[in-house]
mmCIF file of C-alpha atoms in Angstrom:
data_model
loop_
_atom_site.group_PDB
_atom_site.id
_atom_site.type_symbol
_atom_site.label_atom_id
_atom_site.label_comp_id
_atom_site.label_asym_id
_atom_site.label_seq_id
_atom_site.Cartn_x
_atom_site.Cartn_y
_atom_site.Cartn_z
ATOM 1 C CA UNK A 1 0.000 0.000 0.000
ATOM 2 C CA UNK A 2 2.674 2.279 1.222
ATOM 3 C CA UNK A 3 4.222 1.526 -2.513
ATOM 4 C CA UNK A 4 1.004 2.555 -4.832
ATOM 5 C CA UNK A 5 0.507 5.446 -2.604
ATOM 6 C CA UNK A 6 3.909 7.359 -1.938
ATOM 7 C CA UNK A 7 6.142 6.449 -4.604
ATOM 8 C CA UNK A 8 5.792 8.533 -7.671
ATOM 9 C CA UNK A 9 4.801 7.195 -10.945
ATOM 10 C CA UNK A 10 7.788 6.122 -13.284
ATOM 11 C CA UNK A 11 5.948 5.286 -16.608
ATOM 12 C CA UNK A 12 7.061 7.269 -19.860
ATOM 13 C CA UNK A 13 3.806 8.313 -21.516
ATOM 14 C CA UNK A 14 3.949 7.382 -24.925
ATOM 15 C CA UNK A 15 3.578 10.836 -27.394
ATOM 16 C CA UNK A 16 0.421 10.798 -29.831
ATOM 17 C CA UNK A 17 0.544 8.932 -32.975
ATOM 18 C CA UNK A 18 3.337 7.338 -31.715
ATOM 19 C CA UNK A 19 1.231 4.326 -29.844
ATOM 20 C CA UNK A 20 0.960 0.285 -31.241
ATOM 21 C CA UNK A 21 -2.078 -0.206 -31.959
ATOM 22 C CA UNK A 22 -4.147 -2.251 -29.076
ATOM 23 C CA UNK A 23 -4.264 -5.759 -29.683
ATOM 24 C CA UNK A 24 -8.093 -7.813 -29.660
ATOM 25 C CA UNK A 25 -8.803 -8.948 -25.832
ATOM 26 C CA UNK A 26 -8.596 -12.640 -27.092
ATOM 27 C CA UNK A 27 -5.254 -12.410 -28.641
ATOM 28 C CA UNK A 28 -3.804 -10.899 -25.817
ATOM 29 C CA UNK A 29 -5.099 -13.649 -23.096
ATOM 30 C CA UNK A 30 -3.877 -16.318 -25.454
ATOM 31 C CA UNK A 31 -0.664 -15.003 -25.434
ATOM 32 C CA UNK A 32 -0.229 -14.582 -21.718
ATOM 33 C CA UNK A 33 -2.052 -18.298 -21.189
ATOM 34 C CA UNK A 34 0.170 -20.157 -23.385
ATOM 35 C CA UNK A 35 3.505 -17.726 -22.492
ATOM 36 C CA UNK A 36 4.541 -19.695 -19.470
ATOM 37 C CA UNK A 37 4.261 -23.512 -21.211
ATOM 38 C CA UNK A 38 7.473 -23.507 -23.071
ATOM 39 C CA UNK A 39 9.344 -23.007 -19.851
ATOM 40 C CA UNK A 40 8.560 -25.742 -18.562
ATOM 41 C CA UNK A 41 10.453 -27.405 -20.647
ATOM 42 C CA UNK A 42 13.317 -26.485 -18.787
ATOM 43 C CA UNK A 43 12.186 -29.128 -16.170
ATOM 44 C CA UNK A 44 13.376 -31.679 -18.464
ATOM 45 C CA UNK A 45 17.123 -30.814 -17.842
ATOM 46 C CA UNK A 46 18.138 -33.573 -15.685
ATOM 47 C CA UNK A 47 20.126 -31.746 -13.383
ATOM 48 C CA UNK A 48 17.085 -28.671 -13.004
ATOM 49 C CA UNK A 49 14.519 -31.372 -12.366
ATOM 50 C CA UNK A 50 16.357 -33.414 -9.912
ATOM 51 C CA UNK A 51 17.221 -29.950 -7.513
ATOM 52 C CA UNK A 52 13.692 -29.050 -8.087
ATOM 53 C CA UNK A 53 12.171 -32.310 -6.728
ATOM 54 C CA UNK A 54 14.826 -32.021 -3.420
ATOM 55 C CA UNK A 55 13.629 -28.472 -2.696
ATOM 56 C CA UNK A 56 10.115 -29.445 -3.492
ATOM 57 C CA UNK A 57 10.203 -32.297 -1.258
ATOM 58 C CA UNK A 58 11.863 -29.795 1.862
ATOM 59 C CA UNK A 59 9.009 -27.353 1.010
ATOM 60 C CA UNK A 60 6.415 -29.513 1.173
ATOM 61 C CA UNK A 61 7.337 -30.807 4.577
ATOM 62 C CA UNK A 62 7.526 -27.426 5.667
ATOM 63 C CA UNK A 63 3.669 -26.614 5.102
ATOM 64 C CA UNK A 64 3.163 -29.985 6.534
ATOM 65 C CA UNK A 65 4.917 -28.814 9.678
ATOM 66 C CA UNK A 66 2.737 -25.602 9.448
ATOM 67 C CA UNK A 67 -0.281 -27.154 9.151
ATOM 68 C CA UNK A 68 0.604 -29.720 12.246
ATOM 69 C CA UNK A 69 1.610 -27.461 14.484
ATOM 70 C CA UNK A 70 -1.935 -25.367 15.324
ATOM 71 C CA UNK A 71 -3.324 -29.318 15.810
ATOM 72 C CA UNK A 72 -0.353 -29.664 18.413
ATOM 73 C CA UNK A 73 -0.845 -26.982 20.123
ATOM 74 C CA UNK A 74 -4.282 -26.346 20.918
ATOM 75 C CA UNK A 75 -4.568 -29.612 21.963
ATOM 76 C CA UNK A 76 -3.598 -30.836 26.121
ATOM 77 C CA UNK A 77 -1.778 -30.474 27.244
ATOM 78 C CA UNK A 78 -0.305 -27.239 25.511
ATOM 79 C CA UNK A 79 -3.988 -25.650 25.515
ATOM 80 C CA UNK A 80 -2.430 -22.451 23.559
ATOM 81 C CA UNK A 81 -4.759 -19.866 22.172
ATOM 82 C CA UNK A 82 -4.852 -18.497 18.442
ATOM 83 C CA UNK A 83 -2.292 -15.890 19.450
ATOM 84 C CA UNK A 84 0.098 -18.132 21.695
ATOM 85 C CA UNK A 85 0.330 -20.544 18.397
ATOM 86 C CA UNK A 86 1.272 -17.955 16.133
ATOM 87 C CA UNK A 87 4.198 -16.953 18.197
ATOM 88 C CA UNK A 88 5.069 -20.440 18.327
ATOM 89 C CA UNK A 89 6.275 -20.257 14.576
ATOM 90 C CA UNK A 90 8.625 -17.213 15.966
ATOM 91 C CA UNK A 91 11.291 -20.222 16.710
ATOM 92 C CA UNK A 92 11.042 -21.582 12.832
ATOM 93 C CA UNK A 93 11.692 -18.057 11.181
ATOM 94 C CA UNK A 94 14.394 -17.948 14.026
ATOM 95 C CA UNK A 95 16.028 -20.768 12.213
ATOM 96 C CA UNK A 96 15.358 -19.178 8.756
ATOM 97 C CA UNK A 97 16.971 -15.638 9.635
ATOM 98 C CA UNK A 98 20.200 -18.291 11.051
ATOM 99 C CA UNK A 99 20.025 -20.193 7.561
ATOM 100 C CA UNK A 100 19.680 -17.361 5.345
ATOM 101 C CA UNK A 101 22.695 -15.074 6.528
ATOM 102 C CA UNK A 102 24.785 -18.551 6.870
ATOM 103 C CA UNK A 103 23.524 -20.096 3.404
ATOM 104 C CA UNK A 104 24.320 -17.431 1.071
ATOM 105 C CA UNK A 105 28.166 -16.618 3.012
ATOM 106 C CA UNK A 106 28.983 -20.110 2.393
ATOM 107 C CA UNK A 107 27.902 -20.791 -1.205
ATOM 108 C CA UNK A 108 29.435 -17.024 -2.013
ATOM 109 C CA UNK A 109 32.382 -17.922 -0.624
ATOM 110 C CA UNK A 110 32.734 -21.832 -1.915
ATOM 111 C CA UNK A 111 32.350 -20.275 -5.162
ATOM 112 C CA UNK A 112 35.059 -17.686 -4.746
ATOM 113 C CA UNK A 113 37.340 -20.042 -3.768
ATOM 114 C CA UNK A 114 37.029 -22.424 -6.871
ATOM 115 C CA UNK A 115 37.143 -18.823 -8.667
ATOM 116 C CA UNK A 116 40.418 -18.510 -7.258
ATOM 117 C CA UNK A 117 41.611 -21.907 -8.508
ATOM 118 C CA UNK A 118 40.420 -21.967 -12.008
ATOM 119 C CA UNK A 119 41.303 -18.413 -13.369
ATOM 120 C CA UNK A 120 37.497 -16.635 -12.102
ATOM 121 C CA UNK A 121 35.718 -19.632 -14.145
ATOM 122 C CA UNK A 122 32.012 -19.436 -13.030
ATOM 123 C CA UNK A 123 30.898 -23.018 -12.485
ATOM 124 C CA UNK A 124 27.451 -22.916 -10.607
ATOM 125 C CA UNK A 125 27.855 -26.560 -9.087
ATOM 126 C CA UNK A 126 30.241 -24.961 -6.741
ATOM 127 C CA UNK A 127 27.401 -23.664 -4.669
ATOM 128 C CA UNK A 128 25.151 -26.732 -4.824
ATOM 129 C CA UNK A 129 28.266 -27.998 -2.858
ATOM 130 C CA UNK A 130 27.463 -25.775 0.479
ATOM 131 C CA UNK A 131 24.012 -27.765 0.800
ATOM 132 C CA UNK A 132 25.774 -30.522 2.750
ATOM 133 C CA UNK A 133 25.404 -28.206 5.759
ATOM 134 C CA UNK A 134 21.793 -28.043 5.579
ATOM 135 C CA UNK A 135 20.325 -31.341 4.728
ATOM 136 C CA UNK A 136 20.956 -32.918 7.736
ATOM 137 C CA UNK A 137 18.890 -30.519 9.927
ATOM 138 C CA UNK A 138 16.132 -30.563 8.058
ATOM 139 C CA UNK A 139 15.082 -34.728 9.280
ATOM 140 C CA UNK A 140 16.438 -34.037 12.516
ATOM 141 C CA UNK A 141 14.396 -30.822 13.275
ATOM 142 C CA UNK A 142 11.260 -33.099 11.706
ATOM 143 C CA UNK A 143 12.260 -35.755 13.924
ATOM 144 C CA UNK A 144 12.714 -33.733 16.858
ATOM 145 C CA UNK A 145 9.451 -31.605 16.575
ATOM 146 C CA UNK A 146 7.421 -34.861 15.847
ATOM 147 C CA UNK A 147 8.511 -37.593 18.551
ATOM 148 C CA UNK A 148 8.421 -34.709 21.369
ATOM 149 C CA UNK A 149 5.255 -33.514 20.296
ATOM 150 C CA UNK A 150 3.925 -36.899 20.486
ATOM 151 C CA UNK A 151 5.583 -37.465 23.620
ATOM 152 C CA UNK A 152 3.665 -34.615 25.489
ATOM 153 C CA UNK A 153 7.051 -33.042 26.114
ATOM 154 C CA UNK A 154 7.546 -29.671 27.690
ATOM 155 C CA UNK A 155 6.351 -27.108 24.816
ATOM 156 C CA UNK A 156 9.386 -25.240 24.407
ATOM 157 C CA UNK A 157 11.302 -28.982 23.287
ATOM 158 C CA UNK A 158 9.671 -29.299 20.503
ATOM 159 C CA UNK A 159 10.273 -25.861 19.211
ATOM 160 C CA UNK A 160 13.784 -26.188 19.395
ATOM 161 C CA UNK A 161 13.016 -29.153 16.807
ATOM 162 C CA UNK A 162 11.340 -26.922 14.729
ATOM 163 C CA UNK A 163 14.357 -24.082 15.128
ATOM 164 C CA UNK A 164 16.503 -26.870 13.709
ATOM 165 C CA UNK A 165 14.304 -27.781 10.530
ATOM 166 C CA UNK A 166 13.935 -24.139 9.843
ATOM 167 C CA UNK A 167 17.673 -23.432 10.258
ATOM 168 C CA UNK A 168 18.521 -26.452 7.514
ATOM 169 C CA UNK A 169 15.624 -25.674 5.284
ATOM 170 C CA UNK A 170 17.516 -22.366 4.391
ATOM 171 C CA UNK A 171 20.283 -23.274 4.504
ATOM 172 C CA UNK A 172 19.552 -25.536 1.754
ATOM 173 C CA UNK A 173 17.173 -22.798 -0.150
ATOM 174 C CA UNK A 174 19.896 -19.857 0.062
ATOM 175 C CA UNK A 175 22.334 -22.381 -1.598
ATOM 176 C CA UNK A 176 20.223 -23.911 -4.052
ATOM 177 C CA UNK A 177 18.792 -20.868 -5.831
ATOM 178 C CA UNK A 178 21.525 -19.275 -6.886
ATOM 179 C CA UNK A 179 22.647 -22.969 -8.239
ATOM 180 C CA UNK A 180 19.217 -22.880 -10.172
ATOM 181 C CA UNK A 181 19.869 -19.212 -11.098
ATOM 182 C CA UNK A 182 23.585 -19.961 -12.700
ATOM 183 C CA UNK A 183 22.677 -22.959 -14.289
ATOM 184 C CA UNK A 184 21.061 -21.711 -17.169
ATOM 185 C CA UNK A 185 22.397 -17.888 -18.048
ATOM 186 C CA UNK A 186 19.793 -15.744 -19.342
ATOM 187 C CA UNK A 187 16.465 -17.912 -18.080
ATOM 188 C CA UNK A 188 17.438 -17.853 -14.612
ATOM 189 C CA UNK A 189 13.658 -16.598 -13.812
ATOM 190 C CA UNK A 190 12.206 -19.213 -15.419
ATOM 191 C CA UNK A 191 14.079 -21.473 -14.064
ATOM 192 C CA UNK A 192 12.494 -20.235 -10.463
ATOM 193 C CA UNK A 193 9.424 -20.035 -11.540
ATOM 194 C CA UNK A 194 9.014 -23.765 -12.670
ATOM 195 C CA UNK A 195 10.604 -24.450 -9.107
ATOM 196 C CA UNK A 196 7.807 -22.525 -7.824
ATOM 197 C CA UNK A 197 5.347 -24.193 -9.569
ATOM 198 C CA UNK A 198 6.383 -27.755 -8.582
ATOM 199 C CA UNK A 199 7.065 -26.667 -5.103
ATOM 200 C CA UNK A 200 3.487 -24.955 -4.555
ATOM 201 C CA UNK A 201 1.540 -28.291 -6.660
ATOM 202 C CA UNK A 202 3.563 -30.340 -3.254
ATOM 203 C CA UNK A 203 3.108 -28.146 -0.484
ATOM 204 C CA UNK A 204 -0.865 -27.973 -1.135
ATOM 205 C CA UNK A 205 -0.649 -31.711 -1.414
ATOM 206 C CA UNK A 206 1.519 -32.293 1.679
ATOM 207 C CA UNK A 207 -1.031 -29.076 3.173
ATOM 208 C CA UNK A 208 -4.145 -31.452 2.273
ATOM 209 C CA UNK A 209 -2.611 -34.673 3.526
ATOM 210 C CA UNK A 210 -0.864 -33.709 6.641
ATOM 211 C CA UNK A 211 -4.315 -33.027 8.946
ATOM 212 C CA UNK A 212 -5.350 -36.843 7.944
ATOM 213 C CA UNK A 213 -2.092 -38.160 8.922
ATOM 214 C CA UNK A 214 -1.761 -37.289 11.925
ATOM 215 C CA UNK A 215 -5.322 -38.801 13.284
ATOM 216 C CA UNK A 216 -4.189 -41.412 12.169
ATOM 217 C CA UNK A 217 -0.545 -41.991 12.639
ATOM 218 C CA UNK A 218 0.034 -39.626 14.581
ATOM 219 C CA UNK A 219 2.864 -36.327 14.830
ATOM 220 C CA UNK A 220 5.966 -38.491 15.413
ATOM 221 C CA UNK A 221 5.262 -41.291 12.706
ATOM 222 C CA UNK A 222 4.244 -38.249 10.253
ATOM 223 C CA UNK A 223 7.151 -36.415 10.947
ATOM 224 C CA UNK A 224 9.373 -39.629 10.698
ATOM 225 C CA UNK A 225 7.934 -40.345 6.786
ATOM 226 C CA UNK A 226 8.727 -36.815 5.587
ATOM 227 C CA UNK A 227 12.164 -36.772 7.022
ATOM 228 C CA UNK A 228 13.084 -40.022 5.397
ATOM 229 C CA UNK A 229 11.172 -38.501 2.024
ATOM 230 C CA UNK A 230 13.953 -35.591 2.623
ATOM 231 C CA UNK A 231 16.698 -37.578 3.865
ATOM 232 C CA UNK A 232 16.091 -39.997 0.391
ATOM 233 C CA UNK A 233 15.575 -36.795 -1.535
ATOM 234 C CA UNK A 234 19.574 -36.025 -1.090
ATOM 235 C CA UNK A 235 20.151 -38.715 -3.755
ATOM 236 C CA UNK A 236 19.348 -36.387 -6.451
ATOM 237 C CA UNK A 237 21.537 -33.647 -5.255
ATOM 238 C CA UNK A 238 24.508 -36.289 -5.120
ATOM 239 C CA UNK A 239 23.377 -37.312 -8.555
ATOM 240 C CA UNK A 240 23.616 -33.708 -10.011
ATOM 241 C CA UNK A 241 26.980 -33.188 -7.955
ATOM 242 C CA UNK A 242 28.498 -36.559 -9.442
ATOM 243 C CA UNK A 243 27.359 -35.567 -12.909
ATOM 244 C CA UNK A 244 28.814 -32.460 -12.721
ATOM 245 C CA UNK A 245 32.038 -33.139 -11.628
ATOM 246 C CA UNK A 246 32.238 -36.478 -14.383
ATOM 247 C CA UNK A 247 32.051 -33.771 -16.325
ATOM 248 C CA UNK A 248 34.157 -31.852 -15.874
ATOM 249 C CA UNK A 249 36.535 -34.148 -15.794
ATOM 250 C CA UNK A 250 35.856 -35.302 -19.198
ATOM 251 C CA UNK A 251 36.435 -31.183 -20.188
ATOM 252 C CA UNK A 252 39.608 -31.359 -18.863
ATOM 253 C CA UNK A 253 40.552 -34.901 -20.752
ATOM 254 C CA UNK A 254 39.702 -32.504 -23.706
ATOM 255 C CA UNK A 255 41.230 -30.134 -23.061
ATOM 256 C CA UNK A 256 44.757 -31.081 -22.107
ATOM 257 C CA UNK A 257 46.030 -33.190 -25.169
ATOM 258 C CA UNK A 258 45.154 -30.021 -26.873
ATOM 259 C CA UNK A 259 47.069 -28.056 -24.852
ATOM 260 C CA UNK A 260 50.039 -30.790 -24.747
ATOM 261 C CA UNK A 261 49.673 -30.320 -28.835
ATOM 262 C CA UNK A 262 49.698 -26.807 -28.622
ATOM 263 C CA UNK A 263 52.952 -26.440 -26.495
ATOM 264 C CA UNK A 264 54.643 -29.078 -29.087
ATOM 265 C CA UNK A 265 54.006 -26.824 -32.243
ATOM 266 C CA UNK A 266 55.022 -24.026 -30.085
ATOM 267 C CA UNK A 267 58.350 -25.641 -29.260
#
């Protein structure tokens, strides 16, 4: 609000006779309904669509967390009110604010260090490397939450769990975006944008799903299947890692008899 209403109005207004001329309604919705469908293509890149089915997986278990935690709460023994549950979620962003300056330092600075190495080469698997600090907190803040939850445990327990999960969910976001971002020069946006849309189709699943759960499983059980579903998850982000780096060593196979032929004309 503060934007539309203080900010002054940047817009060049276009002279007379000097306007396109307006194209029919229809054309113009057809165009902006069918715009977005050859990006998705871009999910067909093997190492784009296995990073985007990690973070979707982490996501979704985060708006299953969300939607548990009111059902934890309000329930005895806790007994918390509307307002005393919302506060509880002060301990996740706690974890985020943690995870997001401590993400993006590390990936920056694991990237300027293979910079240093290989003449300021760019290589965006470099930051995917950084996620090893994150994925391990995000089971064992599901785990923790869940089981002390279930447990009846003191309320402020299992909101260190969910401190922990927070803390490793961004640390794995804030080094996987930029990875996403670099990976494809010039359609970096679209690249987030078909992360977004896979990410939002599973968190309204896991957002459906999650209430039924845990009636009948329960909040430790639930919590225990999505942090295996994450823990499995890091297969693909070993897979991309692996690939990468097989690469790159086959560049370099290239690359040096060339050089080693190079040097011999030269001498």
């Amino acid at each position: 609000m503060l934007t539309m209403l203080c900010l002054p109005e940047t817009l060049v207004k276009t002279a007379e006779g000097q306007q396109e001329p307006q194209q029919p309604w229809y054309l113009a919705v057809k165009r902006d309904v069918l715009a977005p469908l050859p990006k998705l293509k871009l999910l067909l890149v093997p190492s784009i669509a296995l990073t985007v089915a990690y973070v979707s997986i982490c996501f979704a278990s985060l708006y299953c967390f969300n939607t548990t935690l009111p059902y934890a709460y309000s329930a005895p023994p806790y007994d918390f009110s509307a307002i005393e549950i919302g506060l509880c979620y002060i301990s996740k962003c706690l974890g985020y604010a943690i995870g997001s300056i401590l993400g993006g330092k590390l990936s920056d600075a694991k990237l300027r260090q293979y910079q240093l190495t290989h003449d300021g080469e760019l290589r965006p698997v470099e930051r995917i490397k950084t996620v090893w600090y994150g994925v391990g907190f995000v089971p064992a803040g599901l785990l923790a939450y869940g089981w002390l939850v279930e447990r009846k445990v003191f309320w402020v327990a299992p909101l260190v769990g969910a401190l922990i999960f927070g803390l490793g969910l961004m640390l794995v976001t804030t080094t996987i975006m930029p990875f996403l971002v670099d990976i494809k020069p010039g359609v970096g946006a679209s690249v987030v944008a078909d992360l977004n849309l896979v990410r939002n189709i599973m968190a309204a699943i896991g957002t459906v799903v999650s209430p039924v759960a845990i009636t009948n499983i329960g909040f430790g059980w639930w919590m225990s299947i999505l942090a295996l579903m994450c823990s499995l998850a890091v297969g693909f982000v070993v897979i991309v890692v692996w690939t990468e780096r097989t690469d790159e060593r086959s560049e370099a196979e290239i690359t040096q008899p060339e050089d080693l032929h190079i040097q011999y004309l030269q001498s």
